[in-house]
Coordinates of C-alpha atoms in Angstrom, one line a residue:
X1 CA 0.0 0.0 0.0
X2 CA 1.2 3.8 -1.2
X3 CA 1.6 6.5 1.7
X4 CA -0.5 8.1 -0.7
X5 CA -3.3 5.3 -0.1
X6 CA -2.7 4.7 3.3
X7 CA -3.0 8.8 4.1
X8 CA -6.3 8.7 1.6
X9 CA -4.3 11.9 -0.5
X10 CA -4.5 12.0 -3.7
X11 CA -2.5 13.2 -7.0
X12 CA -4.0 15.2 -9.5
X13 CA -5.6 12.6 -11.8
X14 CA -5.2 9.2 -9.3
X15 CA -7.7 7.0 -9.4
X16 CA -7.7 4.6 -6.0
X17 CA -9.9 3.4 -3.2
X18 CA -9.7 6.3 -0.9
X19 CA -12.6 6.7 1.5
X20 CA -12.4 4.8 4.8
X21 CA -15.0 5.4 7.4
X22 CA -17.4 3.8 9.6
X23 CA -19.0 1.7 6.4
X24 CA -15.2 0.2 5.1
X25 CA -13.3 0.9 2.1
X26 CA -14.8 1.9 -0.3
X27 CA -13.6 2.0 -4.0
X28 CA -13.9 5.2 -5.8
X29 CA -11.8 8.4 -7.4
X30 CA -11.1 11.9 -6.4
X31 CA -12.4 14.6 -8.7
X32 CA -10.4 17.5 -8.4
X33 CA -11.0 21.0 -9.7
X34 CA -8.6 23.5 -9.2
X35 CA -8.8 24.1 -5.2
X36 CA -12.0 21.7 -4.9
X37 CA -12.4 18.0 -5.0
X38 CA -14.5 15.7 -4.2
X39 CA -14.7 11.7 -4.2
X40 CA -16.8 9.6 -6.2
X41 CA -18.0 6.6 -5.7
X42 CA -18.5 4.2 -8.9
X43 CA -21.5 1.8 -6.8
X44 CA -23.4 4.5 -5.5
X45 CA -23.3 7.0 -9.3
X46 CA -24.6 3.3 -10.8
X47 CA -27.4 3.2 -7.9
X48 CA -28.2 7.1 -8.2
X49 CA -28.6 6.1 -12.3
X50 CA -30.8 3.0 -12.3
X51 CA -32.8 5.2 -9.9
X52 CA -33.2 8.0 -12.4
X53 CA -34.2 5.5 -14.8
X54 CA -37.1 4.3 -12.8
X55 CA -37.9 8.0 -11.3
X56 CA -38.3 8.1 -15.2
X57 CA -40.3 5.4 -16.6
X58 CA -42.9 6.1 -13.1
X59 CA -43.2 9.5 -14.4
X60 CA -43.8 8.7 -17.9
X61 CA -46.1 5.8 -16.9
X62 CA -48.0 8.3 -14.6
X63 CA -48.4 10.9 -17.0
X64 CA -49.9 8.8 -19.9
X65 CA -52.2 6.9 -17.3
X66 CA -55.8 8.5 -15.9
X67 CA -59.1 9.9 -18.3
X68 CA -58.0 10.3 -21.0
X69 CA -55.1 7.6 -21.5
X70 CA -52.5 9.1 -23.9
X71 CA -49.7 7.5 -25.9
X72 CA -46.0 8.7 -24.8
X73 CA -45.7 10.9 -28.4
X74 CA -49.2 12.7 -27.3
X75 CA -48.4 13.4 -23.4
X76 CA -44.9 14.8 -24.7
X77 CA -46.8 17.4 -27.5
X78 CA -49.6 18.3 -24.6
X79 CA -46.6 19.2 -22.3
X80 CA -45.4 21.9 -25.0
X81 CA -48.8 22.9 -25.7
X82 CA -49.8 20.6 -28.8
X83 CA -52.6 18.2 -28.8
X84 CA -56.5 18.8 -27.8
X85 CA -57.4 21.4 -25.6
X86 CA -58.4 18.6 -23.1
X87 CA -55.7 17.3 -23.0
X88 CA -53.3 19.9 -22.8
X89 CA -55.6 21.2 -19.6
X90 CA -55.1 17.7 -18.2
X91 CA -51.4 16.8 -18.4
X92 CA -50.4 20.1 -17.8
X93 CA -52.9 21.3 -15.6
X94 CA -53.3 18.5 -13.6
X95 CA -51.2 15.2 -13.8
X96 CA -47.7 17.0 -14.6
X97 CA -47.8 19.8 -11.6
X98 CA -49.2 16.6 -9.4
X99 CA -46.3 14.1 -10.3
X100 CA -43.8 16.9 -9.6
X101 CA -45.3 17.4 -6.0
X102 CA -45.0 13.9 -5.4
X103 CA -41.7 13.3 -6.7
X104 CA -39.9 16.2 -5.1
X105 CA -41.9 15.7 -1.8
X106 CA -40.2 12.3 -1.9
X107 CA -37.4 13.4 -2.5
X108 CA -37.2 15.8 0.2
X109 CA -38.3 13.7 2.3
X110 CA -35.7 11.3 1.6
X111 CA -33.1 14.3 2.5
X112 CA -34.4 15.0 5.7
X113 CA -34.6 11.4 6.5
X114 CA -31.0 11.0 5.7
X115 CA -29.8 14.3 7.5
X116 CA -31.6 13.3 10.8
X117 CA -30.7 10.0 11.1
X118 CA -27.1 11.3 10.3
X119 CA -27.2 13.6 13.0
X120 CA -28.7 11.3 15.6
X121 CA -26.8 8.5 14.9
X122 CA -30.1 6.5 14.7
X123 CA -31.8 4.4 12.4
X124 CA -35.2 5.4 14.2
X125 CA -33.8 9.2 14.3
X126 CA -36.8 9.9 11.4
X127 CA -38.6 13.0 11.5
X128 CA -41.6 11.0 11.5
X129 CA -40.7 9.7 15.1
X130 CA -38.6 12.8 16.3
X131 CA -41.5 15.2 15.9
X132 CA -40.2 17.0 13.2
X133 CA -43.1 16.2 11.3
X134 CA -45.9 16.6 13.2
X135 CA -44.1 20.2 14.5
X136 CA -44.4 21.1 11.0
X137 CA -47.9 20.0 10.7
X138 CA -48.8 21.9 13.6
X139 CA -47.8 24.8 12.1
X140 CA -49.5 24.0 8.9
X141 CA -52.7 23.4 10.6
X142 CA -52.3 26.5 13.1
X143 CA -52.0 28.8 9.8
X144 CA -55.2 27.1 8.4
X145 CA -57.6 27.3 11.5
X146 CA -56.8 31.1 12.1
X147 CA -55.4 32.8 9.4
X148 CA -57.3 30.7 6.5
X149 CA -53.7 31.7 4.4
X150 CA -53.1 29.9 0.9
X151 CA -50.3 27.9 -0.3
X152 CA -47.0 30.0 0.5
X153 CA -48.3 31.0 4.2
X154 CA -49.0 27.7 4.8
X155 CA -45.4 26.7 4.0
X156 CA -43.8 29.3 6.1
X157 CA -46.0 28.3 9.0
X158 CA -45.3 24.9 8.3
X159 CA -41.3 25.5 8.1
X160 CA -41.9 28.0 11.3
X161 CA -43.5 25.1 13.3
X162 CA -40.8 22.3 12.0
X163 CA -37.9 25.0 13.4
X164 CA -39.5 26.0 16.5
X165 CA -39.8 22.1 17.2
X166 CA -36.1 21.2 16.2
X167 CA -35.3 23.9 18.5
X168 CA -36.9 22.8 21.5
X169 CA -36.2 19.3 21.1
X170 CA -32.7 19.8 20.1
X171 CA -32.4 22.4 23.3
X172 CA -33.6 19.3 25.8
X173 CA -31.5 16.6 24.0
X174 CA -28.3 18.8 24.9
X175 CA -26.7 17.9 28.3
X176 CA -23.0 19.1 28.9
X177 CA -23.1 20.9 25.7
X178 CA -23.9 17.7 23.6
X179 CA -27.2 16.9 22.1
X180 CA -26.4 13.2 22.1
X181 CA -28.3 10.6 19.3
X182 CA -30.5 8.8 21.8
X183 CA -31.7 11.6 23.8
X184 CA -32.5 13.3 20.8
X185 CA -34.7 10.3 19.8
X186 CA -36.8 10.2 22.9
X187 CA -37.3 14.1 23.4
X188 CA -38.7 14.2 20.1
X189 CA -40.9 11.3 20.8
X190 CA -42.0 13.5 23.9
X191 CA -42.6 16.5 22.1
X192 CA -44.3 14.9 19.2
X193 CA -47.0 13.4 21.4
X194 CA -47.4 16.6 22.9
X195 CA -47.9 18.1 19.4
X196 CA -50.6 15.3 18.4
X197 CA -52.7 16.4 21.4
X198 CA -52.6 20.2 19.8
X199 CA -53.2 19.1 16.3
X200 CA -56.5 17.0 17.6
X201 CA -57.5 19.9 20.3
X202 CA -57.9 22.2 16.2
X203 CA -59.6 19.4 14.7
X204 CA -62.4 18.5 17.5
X205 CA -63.0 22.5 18.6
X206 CA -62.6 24.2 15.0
X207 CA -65.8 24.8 12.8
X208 CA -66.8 21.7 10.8
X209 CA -65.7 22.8 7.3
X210 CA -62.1 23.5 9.1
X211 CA -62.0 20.1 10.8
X212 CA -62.7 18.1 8.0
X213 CA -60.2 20.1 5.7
X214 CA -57.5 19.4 8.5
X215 CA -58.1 15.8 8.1
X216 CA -57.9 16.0 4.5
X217 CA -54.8 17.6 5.2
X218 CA -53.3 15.3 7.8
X219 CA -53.9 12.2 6.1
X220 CA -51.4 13.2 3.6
X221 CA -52.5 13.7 0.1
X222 CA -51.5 14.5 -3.6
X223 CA -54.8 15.2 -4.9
X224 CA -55.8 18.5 -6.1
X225 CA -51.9 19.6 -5.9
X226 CA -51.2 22.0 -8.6
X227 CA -48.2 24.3 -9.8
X228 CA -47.9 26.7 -6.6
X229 CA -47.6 23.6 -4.8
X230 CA -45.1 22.5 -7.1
X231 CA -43.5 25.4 -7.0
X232 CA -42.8 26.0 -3.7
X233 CA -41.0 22.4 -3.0
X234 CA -39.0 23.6 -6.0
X235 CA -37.7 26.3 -4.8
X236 CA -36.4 24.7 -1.5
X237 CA -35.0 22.0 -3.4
X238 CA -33.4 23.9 -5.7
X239 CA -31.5 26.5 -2.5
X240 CA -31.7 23.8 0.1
X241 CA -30.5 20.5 -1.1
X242 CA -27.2 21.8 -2.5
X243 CA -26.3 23.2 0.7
X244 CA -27.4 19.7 2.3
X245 CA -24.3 18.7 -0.1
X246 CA -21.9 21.1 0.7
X247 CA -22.3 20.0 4.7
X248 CA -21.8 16.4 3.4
X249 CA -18.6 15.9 5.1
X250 CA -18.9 17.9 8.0
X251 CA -21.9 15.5 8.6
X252 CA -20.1 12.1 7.9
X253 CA -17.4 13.3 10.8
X254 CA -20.2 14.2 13.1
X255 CA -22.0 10.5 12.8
X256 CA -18.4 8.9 13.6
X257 CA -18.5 11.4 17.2
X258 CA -18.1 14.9 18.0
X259 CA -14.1 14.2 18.8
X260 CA -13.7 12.6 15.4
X261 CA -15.3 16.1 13.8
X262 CA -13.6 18.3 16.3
X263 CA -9.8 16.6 15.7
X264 CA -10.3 18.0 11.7
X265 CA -11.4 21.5 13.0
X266 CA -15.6 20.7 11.9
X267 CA -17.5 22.9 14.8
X268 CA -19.9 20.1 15.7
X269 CA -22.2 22.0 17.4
X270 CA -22.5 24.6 15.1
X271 CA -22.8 22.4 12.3
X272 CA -25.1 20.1 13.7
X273 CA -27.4 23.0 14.6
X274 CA -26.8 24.5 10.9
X275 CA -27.5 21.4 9.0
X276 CA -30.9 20.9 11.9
X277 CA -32.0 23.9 10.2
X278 CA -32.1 23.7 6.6
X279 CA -33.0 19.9 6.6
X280 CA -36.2 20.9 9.3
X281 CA -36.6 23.6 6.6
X282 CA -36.7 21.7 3.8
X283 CA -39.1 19.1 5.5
X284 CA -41.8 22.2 6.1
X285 CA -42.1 22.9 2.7
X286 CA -42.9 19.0 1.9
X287 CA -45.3 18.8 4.7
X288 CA -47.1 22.0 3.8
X289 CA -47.3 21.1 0.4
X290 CA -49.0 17.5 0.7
X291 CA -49.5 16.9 4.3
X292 CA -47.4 14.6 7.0
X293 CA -46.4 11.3 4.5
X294 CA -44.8 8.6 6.5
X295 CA -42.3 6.1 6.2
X296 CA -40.4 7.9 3.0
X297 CA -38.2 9.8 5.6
X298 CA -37.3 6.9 7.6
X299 CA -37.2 3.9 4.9
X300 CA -35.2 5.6 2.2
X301 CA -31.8 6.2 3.6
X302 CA -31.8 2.7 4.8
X303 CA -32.4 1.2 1.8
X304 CA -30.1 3.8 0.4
X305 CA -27.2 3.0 2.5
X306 CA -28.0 -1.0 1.5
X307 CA -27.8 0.0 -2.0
X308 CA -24.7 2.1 -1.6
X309 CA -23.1 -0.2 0.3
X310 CA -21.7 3.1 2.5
X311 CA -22.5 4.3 6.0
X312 CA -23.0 8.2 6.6
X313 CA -25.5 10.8 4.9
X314 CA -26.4 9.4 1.2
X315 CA -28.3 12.8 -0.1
X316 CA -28.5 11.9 -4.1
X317 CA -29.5 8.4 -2.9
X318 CA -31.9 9.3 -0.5
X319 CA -33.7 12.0 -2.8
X320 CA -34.1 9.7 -5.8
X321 CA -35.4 6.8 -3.5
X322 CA -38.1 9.0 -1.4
X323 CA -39.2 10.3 -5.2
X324 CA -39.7 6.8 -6.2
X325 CA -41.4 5.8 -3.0
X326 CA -43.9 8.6 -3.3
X327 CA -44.2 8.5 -6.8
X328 CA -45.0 4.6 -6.8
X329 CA -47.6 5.2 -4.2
X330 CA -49.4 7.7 -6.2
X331 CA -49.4 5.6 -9.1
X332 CA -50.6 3.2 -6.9
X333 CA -53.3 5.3 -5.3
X334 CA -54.9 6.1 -9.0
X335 CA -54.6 3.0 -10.9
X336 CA -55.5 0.2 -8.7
X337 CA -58.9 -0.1 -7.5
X338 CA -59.0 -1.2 -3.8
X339 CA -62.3 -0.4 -3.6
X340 CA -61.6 2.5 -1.5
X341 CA -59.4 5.5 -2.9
X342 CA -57.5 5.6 0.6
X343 CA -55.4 8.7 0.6
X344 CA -51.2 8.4 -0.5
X345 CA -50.6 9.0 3.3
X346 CA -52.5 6.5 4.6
X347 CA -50.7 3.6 2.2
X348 CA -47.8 4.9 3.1
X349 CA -48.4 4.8 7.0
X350 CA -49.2 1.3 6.8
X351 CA -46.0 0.7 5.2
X352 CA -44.0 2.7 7.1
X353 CA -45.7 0.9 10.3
X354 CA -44.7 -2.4 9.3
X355 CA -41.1 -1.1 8.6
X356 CA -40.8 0.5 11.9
X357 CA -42.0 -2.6 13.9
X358 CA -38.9 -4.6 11.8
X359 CA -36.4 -1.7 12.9
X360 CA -37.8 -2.2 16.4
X361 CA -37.9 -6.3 16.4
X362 CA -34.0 -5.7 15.2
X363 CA -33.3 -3.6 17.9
X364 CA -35.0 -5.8 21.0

Protein backbone atom coordinates (compact mmCIF):
# COMPACT_ATOMS: atom_id res chain seq x y z
CA UNK A 1 0.00 0.00 0.00
CA UNK A 2 1.16 3.79 -1.15
CA UNK A 3 1.58 6.49 1.75
CA UNK A 4 -0.47 8.06 -0.66
CA UNK A 5 -3.34 5.30 -0.09
CA UNK A 6 -2.68 4.73 3.28
CA UNK A 7 -3.02 8.80 4.09
CA UNK A 8 -6.35 8.69 1.65
CA UNK A 9 -4.26 11.88 -0.46
CA UNK A 10 -4.54 11.99 -3.71
CA UNK A 11 -2.55 13.15 -6.95
CA UNK A 12 -4.01 15.25 -9.54
CA UNK A 13 -5.63 12.63 -11.83
CA UNK A 14 -5.21 9.20 -9.34
CA UNK A 15 -7.68 6.96 -9.45
CA UNK A 16 -7.74 4.64 -5.99
CA UNK A 17 -9.92 3.38 -3.16
CA UNK A 18 -9.72 6.35 -0.93
CA UNK A 19 -12.63 6.70 1.53
CA UNK A 20 -12.37 4.83 4.83
CA UNK A 21 -14.97 5.45 7.36
CA UNK A 22 -17.37 3.78 9.60
CA UNK A 23 -18.99 1.72 6.37
CA UNK A 24 -15.21 0.17 5.10
CA UNK A 25 -13.28 0.89 2.10
CA UNK A 26 -14.81 1.89 -0.29
CA UNK A 27 -13.63 2.02 -3.95
CA UNK A 28 -13.87 5.25 -5.81
CA UNK A 29 -11.82 8.40 -7.38
CA UNK A 30 -11.06 11.87 -6.45
CA UNK A 31 -12.36 14.55 -8.72
CA UNK A 32 -10.35 17.52 -8.44
CA UNK A 33 -11.04 21.04 -9.74
CA UNK A 34 -8.55 23.55 -9.17
CA UNK A 35 -8.81 24.08 -5.22
CA UNK A 36 -12.01 21.71 -4.94
CA UNK A 37 -12.39 18.01 -5.04
CA UNK A 38 -14.55 15.67 -4.20
CA UNK A 39 -14.71 11.67 -4.21
CA UNK A 40 -16.81 9.62 -6.24
CA UNK A 41 -18.00 6.55 -5.71
CA UNK A 42 -18.54 4.16 -8.94
CA UNK A 43 -21.48 1.82 -6.76
CA UNK A 44 -23.42 4.50 -5.51
CA UNK A 45 -23.34 6.97 -9.28
CA UNK A 46 -24.61 3.34 -10.84
CA UNK A 47 -27.39 3.22 -7.94
CA UNK A 48 -28.23 7.10 -8.23
CA UNK A 49 -28.61 6.07 -12.31
CA UNK A 50 -30.76 3.05 -12.32
CA UNK A 51 -32.82 5.20 -9.89
CA UNK A 52 -33.15 7.95 -12.40
CA UNK A 53 -34.17 5.53 -14.84
CA UNK A 54 -37.10 4.32 -12.78
CA UNK A 55 -37.92 8.02 -11.31
CA UNK A 56 -38.27 8.12 -15.17
CA UNK A 57 -40.27 5.42 -16.62
CA UNK A 58 -42.85 6.10 -13.08
CA UNK A 59 -43.22 9.51 -14.37
CA UNK A 60 -43.83 8.73 -17.85
CA UNK A 61 -46.13 5.79 -16.90
CA UNK A 62 -47.95 8.29 -14.65
CA UNK A 63 -48.43 10.90 -17.04
CA UNK A 64 -49.93 8.82 -19.87
CA UNK A 65 -52.18 6.86 -17.30
CA UNK A 66 -55.81 8.55 -15.91
CA UNK A 67 -59.09 9.93 -18.33
CA UNK A 68 -57.97 10.28 -21.03
CA UNK A 69 -55.13 7.59 -21.53
CA UNK A 70 -52.45 9.08 -23.86
CA UNK A 71 -49.73 7.45 -25.94
CA UNK A 72 -45.99 8.67 -24.80
CA UNK A 73 -45.70 10.90 -28.35
CA UNK A 74 -49.21 12.67 -27.25
CA UNK A 75 -48.40 13.44 -23.39
CA UNK A 76 -44.85 14.81 -24.73
CA UNK A 77 -46.78 17.41 -27.51
CA UNK A 78 -49.59 18.32 -24.62
CA UNK A 79 -46.58 19.19 -22.34
CA UNK A 80 -45.36 21.92 -24.96
CA UNK A 81 -48.81 22.89 -25.73
CA UNK A 82 -49.76 20.62 -28.78
CA UNK A 83 -52.58 18.19 -28.83
CA UNK A 84 -56.47 18.80 -27.83
CA UNK A 85 -57.44 21.35 -25.56
CA UNK A 86 -58.40 18.61 -23.07
CA UNK A 87 -55.73 17.26 -23.01
CA UNK A 88 -53.31 19.89 -22.75
CA UNK A 89 -55.59 21.19 -19.61
CA UNK A 90 -55.09 17.66 -18.16
CA UNK A 91 -51.38 16.85 -18.42
CA UNK A 92 -50.35 20.09 -17.75
CA UNK A 93 -52.91 21.34 -15.59
CA UNK A 94 -53.31 18.45 -13.64
CA UNK A 95 -51.19 15.24 -13.75
CA UNK A 96 -47.75 16.96 -14.57
CA UNK A 97 -47.79 19.76 -11.55
CA UNK A 98 -49.17 16.56 -9.38
CA UNK A 99 -46.30 14.08 -10.29
CA UNK A 100 -43.83 16.92 -9.64
CA UNK A 101 -45.32 17.42 -5.97
CA UNK A 102 -44.98 13.91 -5.36
CA UNK A 103 -41.71 13.34 -6.70
CA UNK A 104 -39.95 16.23 -5.11
CA UNK A 105 -41.88 15.65 -1.77
CA UNK A 106 -40.23 12.26 -1.86
CA UNK A 107 -37.41 13.44 -2.49
CA UNK A 108 -37.17 15.78 0.19
CA UNK A 109 -38.30 13.73 2.27
CA UNK A 110 -35.74 11.29 1.55
CA UNK A 111 -33.08 14.26 2.46
CA UNK A 112 -34.43 15.00 5.65
CA UNK A 113 -34.60 11.44 6.53
CA UNK A 114 -31.01 11.01 5.70
CA UNK A 115 -29.79 14.32 7.52
CA UNK A 116 -31.64 13.30 10.83
CA UNK A 117 -30.66 9.99 11.07
CA UNK A 118 -27.07 11.26 10.29
CA UNK A 119 -27.20 13.59 12.96
CA UNK A 120 -28.70 11.27 15.62
CA UNK A 121 -26.82 8.54 14.85
CA UNK A 122 -30.09 6.51 14.70
CA UNK A 123 -31.80 4.38 12.36
CA UNK A 124 -35.16 5.41 14.24
CA UNK A 125 -33.85 9.21 14.26
CA UNK A 126 -36.84 9.85 11.41
CA UNK A 127 -38.55 13.00 11.50
CA UNK A 128 -41.56 10.95 11.52
CA UNK A 129 -40.71 9.70 15.10
CA UNK A 130 -38.64 12.79 16.34
CA UNK A 131 -41.51 15.20 15.90
CA UNK A 132 -40.23 16.97 13.24
CA UNK A 133 -43.14 16.22 11.26
CA UNK A 134 -45.91 16.62 13.16
CA UNK A 135 -44.07 20.23 14.48
CA UNK A 136 -44.44 21.12 11.02
CA UNK A 137 -47.93 20.00 10.70
CA UNK A 138 -48.83 21.91 13.63
CA UNK A 139 -47.84 24.85 12.06
CA UNK A 140 -49.53 24.03 8.86
CA UNK A 141 -52.65 23.36 10.64
CA UNK A 142 -52.35 26.47 13.10
CA UNK A 143 -52.04 28.83 9.78
CA UNK A 144 -55.23 27.07 8.44
CA UNK A 145 -57.60 27.27 11.53
CA UNK A 146 -56.85 31.12 12.13
CA UNK A 147 -55.41 32.83 9.42
CA UNK A 148 -57.32 30.71 6.53
CA UNK A 149 -53.69 31.74 4.41
CA UNK A 150 -53.05 29.95 0.93
CA UNK A 151 -50.27 27.90 -0.28
CA UNK A 152 -46.98 30.01 0.47
CA UNK A 153 -48.27 31.02 4.19
CA UNK A 154 -49.03 27.70 4.75
CA UNK A 155 -45.38 26.69 4.00
CA UNK A 156 -43.78 29.32 6.12
CA UNK A 157 -45.95 28.32 9.02
CA UNK A 158 -45.25 24.94 8.33
CA UNK A 159 -41.28 25.53 8.06
CA UNK A 160 -41.91 27.99 11.30
CA UNK A 161 -43.52 25.08 13.28
CA UNK A 162 -40.80 22.31 12.00
CA UNK A 163 -37.90 25.03 13.41
CA UNK A 164 -39.46 26.00 16.49
CA UNK A 165 -39.76 22.05 17.17
CA UNK A 166 -36.14 21.22 16.21
CA UNK A 167 -35.28 23.90 18.50
CA UNK A 168 -36.86 22.82 21.48
CA UNK A 169 -36.19 19.29 21.13
CA UNK A 170 -32.67 19.83 20.12
CA UNK A 171 -32.38 22.43 23.30
CA UNK A 172 -33.60 19.32 25.75
CA UNK A 173 -31.46 16.58 24.02
CA UNK A 174 -28.27 18.84 24.95
CA UNK A 175 -26.65 17.88 28.31
CA UNK A 176 -23.04 19.08 28.87
CA UNK A 177 -23.10 20.93 25.75
CA UNK A 178 -23.93 17.74 23.62
CA UNK A 179 -27.18 16.95 22.09
CA UNK A 180 -26.42 13.16 22.08
CA UNK A 181 -28.28 10.63 19.32
CA UNK A 182 -30.49 8.80 21.76
CA UNK A 183 -31.70 11.63 23.79
CA UNK A 184 -32.52 13.34 20.75
CA UNK A 185 -34.70 10.30 19.78
CA UNK A 186 -36.76 10.18 22.91
CA UNK A 187 -37.33 14.07 23.35
CA UNK A 188 -38.73 14.16 20.12
CA UNK A 189 -40.92 11.32 20.80
CA UNK A 190 -42.03 13.55 23.94
CA UNK A 191 -42.63 16.51 22.14
CA UNK A 192 -44.31 14.94 19.15
CA UNK A 193 -47.02 13.39 21.44
CA UNK A 194 -47.44 16.63 22.86
CA UNK A 195 -47.90 18.10 19.37
CA UNK A 196 -50.62 15.30 18.43
CA UNK A 197 -52.69 16.44 21.41
CA UNK A 198 -52.60 20.21 19.78
CA UNK A 199 -53.25 19.11 16.35
CA UNK A 200 -56.48 16.99 17.61
CA UNK A 201 -57.48 19.94 20.33
CA UNK A 202 -57.94 22.16 16.21
CA UNK A 203 -59.55 19.39 14.69
CA UNK A 204 -62.45 18.46 17.49
CA UNK A 205 -62.96 22.55 18.60
CA UNK A 206 -62.64 24.24 15.02
CA UNK A 207 -65.76 24.79 12.77
CA UNK A 208 -66.82 21.71 10.77
CA UNK A 209 -65.67 22.85 7.31
CA UNK A 210 -62.12 23.55 9.07
CA UNK A 211 -61.96 20.11 10.84
CA UNK A 212 -62.72 18.12 8.02
CA UNK A 213 -60.17 20.13 5.74
CA UNK A 214 -57.48 19.39 8.53
CA UNK A 215 -58.10 15.84 8.13
CA UNK A 216 -57.92 16.00 4.49
CA UNK A 217 -54.78 17.59 5.19
CA UNK A 218 -53.26 15.35 7.79
CA UNK A 219 -53.87 12.21 6.11
CA UNK A 220 -51.42 13.15 3.64
CA UNK A 221 -52.46 13.68 0.07
CA UNK A 222 -51.48 14.50 -3.64
CA UNK A 223 -54.79 15.23 -4.89
CA UNK A 224 -55.83 18.52 -6.14
CA UNK A 225 -51.86 19.62 -5.95
CA UNK A 226 -51.21 22.04 -8.62
CA UNK A 227 -48.24 24.32 -9.75
CA UNK A 228 -47.87 26.68 -6.57
CA UNK A 229 -47.59 23.57 -4.79
CA UNK A 230 -45.05 22.48 -7.10
CA UNK A 231 -43.51 25.44 -7.04
CA UNK A 232 -42.84 26.03 -3.74
CA UNK A 233 -41.02 22.36 -3.03
CA UNK A 234 -39.04 23.55 -5.96
CA UNK A 235 -37.65 26.32 -4.78
CA UNK A 236 -36.42 24.69 -1.46
CA UNK A 237 -34.99 22.05 -3.45
CA UNK A 238 -33.42 23.93 -5.68
CA UNK A 239 -31.52 26.52 -2.47
CA UNK A 240 -31.72 23.76 0.15
CA UNK A 241 -30.47 20.51 -1.06
CA UNK A 242 -27.25 21.81 -2.49
CA UNK A 243 -26.34 23.18 0.68
CA UNK A 244 -27.41 19.65 2.30
CA UNK A 245 -24.33 18.71 -0.15
CA UNK A 246 -21.95 21.15 0.74
CA UNK A 247 -22.31 19.98 4.72
CA UNK A 248 -21.79 16.35 3.43
CA UNK A 249 -18.62 15.86 5.05
CA UNK A 250 -18.89 17.95 8.01
CA UNK A 251 -21.86 15.51 8.56
CA UNK A 252 -20.11 12.06 7.89
CA UNK A 253 -17.45 13.26 10.75
CA UNK A 254 -20.24 14.16 13.14
CA UNK A 255 -21.98 10.52 12.81
CA UNK A 256 -18.43 8.93 13.62
CA UNK A 257 -18.45 11.44 17.19
CA UNK A 258 -18.06 14.90 18.01
CA UNK A 259 -14.10 14.23 18.80
CA UNK A 260 -13.67 12.59 15.39
CA UNK A 261 -15.25 16.08 13.79
CA UNK A 262 -13.60 18.26 16.32
CA UNK A 263 -9.79 16.60 15.66
CA UNK A 264 -10.26 18.04 11.68
CA UNK A 265 -11.43 21.51 12.99
CA UNK A 266 -15.64 20.70 11.86
CA UNK A 267 -17.50 22.86 14.85
CA UNK A 268 -19.90 20.11 15.67
CA UNK A 269 -22.23 22.02 17.45
CA UNK A 270 -22.48 24.61 15.07
CA UNK A 271 -22.84 22.37 12.26
CA UNK A 272 -25.14 20.09 13.72
CA UNK A 273 -27.43 23.01 14.62
CA UNK A 274 -26.84 24.47 10.87
CA UNK A 275 -27.54 21.38 9.01
CA UNK A 276 -30.89 20.94 11.86
CA UNK A 277 -32.05 23.87 10.22
CA UNK A 278 -32.08 23.65 6.62
CA UNK A 279 -33.04 19.87 6.59
CA UNK A 280 -36.22 20.93 9.33
CA UNK A 281 -36.64 23.58 6.59
CA UNK A 282 -36.73 21.67 3.77
CA UNK A 283 -39.12 19.08 5.55
CA UNK A 284 -41.77 22.19 6.09
CA UNK A 285 -42.07 22.94 2.75
CA UNK A 286 -42.94 19.03 1.90
CA UNK A 287 -45.34 18.84 4.69
CA UNK A 288 -47.10 22.01 3.76
CA UNK A 289 -47.29 21.10 0.37
CA UNK A 290 -48.96 17.55 0.71
CA UNK A 291 -49.55 16.90 4.29
CA UNK A 292 -47.36 14.60 6.98
CA UNK A 293 -46.42 11.25 4.54
CA UNK A 294 -44.79 8.58 6.53
CA UNK A 295 -42.29 6.14 6.22
CA UNK A 296 -40.42 7.89 3.01
CA UNK A 297 -38.15 9.81 5.61
CA UNK A 298 -37.28 6.89 7.65
CA UNK A 299 -37.18 3.86 4.93
CA UNK A 300 -35.19 5.59 2.16
CA UNK A 301 -31.76 6.23 3.57
CA UNK A 302 -31.82 2.74 4.85
CA UNK A 303 -32.35 1.16 1.84
CA UNK A 304 -30.09 3.82 0.37
CA UNK A 305 -27.19 2.97 2.49
CA UNK A 306 -28.04 -0.99 1.48
CA UNK A 307 -27.83 -0.02 -1.97
CA UNK A 308 -24.74 2.08 -1.62
CA UNK A 309 -23.06 -0.18 0.25
CA UNK A 310 -21.71 3.07 2.51
CA UNK A 311 -22.45 4.30 6.00
CA UNK A 312 -22.98 8.21 6.59
CA UNK A 313 -25.47 10.75 4.91
CA UNK A 314 -26.43 9.37 1.18
CA UNK A 315 -28.26 12.85 -0.12
CA UNK A 316 -28.50 11.90 -4.12
CA UNK A 317 -29.51 8.38 -2.92
CA UNK A 318 -31.87 9.28 -0.46
CA UNK A 319 -33.74 11.96 -2.80
CA UNK A 320 -34.09 9.65 -5.85
CA UNK A 321 -35.42 6.76 -3.49
CA UNK A 322 -38.07 9.04 -1.42
CA UNK A 323 -39.19 10.26 -5.25
CA UNK A 324 -39.73 6.76 -6.21
CA UNK A 325 -41.40 5.81 -2.95
CA UNK A 326 -43.90 8.62 -3.26
CA UNK A 327 -44.23 8.45 -6.78
CA UNK A 328 -45.05 4.58 -6.79
CA UNK A 329 -47.58 5.20 -4.18
CA UNK A 330 -49.35 7.73 -6.18
CA UNK A 331 -49.37 5.58 -9.14
CA UNK A 332 -50.65 3.18 -6.93
CA UNK A 333 -53.27 5.28 -5.26
CA UNK A 334 -54.90 6.14 -9.00
CA UNK A 335 -54.64 3.00 -10.92
CA UNK A 336 -55.45 0.22 -8.71
CA UNK A 337 -58.86 -0.06 -7.48
CA UNK A 338 -58.96 -1.19 -3.83
CA UNK A 339 -62.26 -0.44 -3.65
CA UNK A 340 -61.61 2.46 -1.49
CA UNK A 341 -59.43 5.52 -2.90
CA UNK A 342 -57.46 5.55 0.55
CA UNK A 343 -55.36 8.67 0.59
CA UNK A 344 -51.19 8.43 -0.52
CA UNK A 345 -50.65 9.03 3.27
CA UNK A 346 -52.46 6.51 4.59
CA UNK A 347 -50.73 3.57 2.20
CA UNK A 348 -47.79 4.90 3.05
CA UNK A 349 -48.38 4.77 7.04
CA UNK A 350 -49.18 1.29 6.77
CA UNK A 351 -45.99 0.70 5.24
CA UNK A 352 -43.98 2.71 7.14
CA UNK A 353 -45.73 0.88 10.30
CA UNK A 354 -44.73 -2.39 9.28
CA UNK A 355 -41.11 -1.11 8.61
CA UNK A 356 -40.79 0.48 11.86
CA UNK A 357 -41.95 -2.59 13.90
CA UNK A 358 -38.89 -4.56 11.80
CA UNK A 359 -36.42 -1.75 12.87
CA UNK A 360 -37.77 -2.22 16.35
CA UNK A 361 -37.92 -6.30 16.39
CA UNK A 362 -34.04 -5.74 15.17
CA UNK A 363 -33.28 -3.63 17.91
CA UNK A 364 -34.96 -5.79 20.99
Amino acid sequence: MTASARTGRSTPGASRPVHVGRAGVVGGWVVRLGPFSTRIDPRAVLVAAILLAIVVVLGLHTLTRGTPTLSVHDMVAAIFGDGEDRVIRSVRGRRLPRLITALLVGGSLGVSGSVFQSLSRNALGSPDIIGFTTGAAAGAVIQIVLFDGGVWAVAGSAIAGGVVTALVVYGLARKDGVSGGMRLVLVGIGVSAILTALISFFTVFSALEEAEEIQRWEAGSLIGRGWPHALSVLAAVVILVPALMACRRAITYLEMGDDSASAVGIPAEAIRFGTLVIAVALLGVAVAATGPIAFIALAAPQVASRLTGRGGVQIVPSFLLGATFLGAADFIHQNVDFGLRAPVGLITAVIGGCYLIYLLARRV
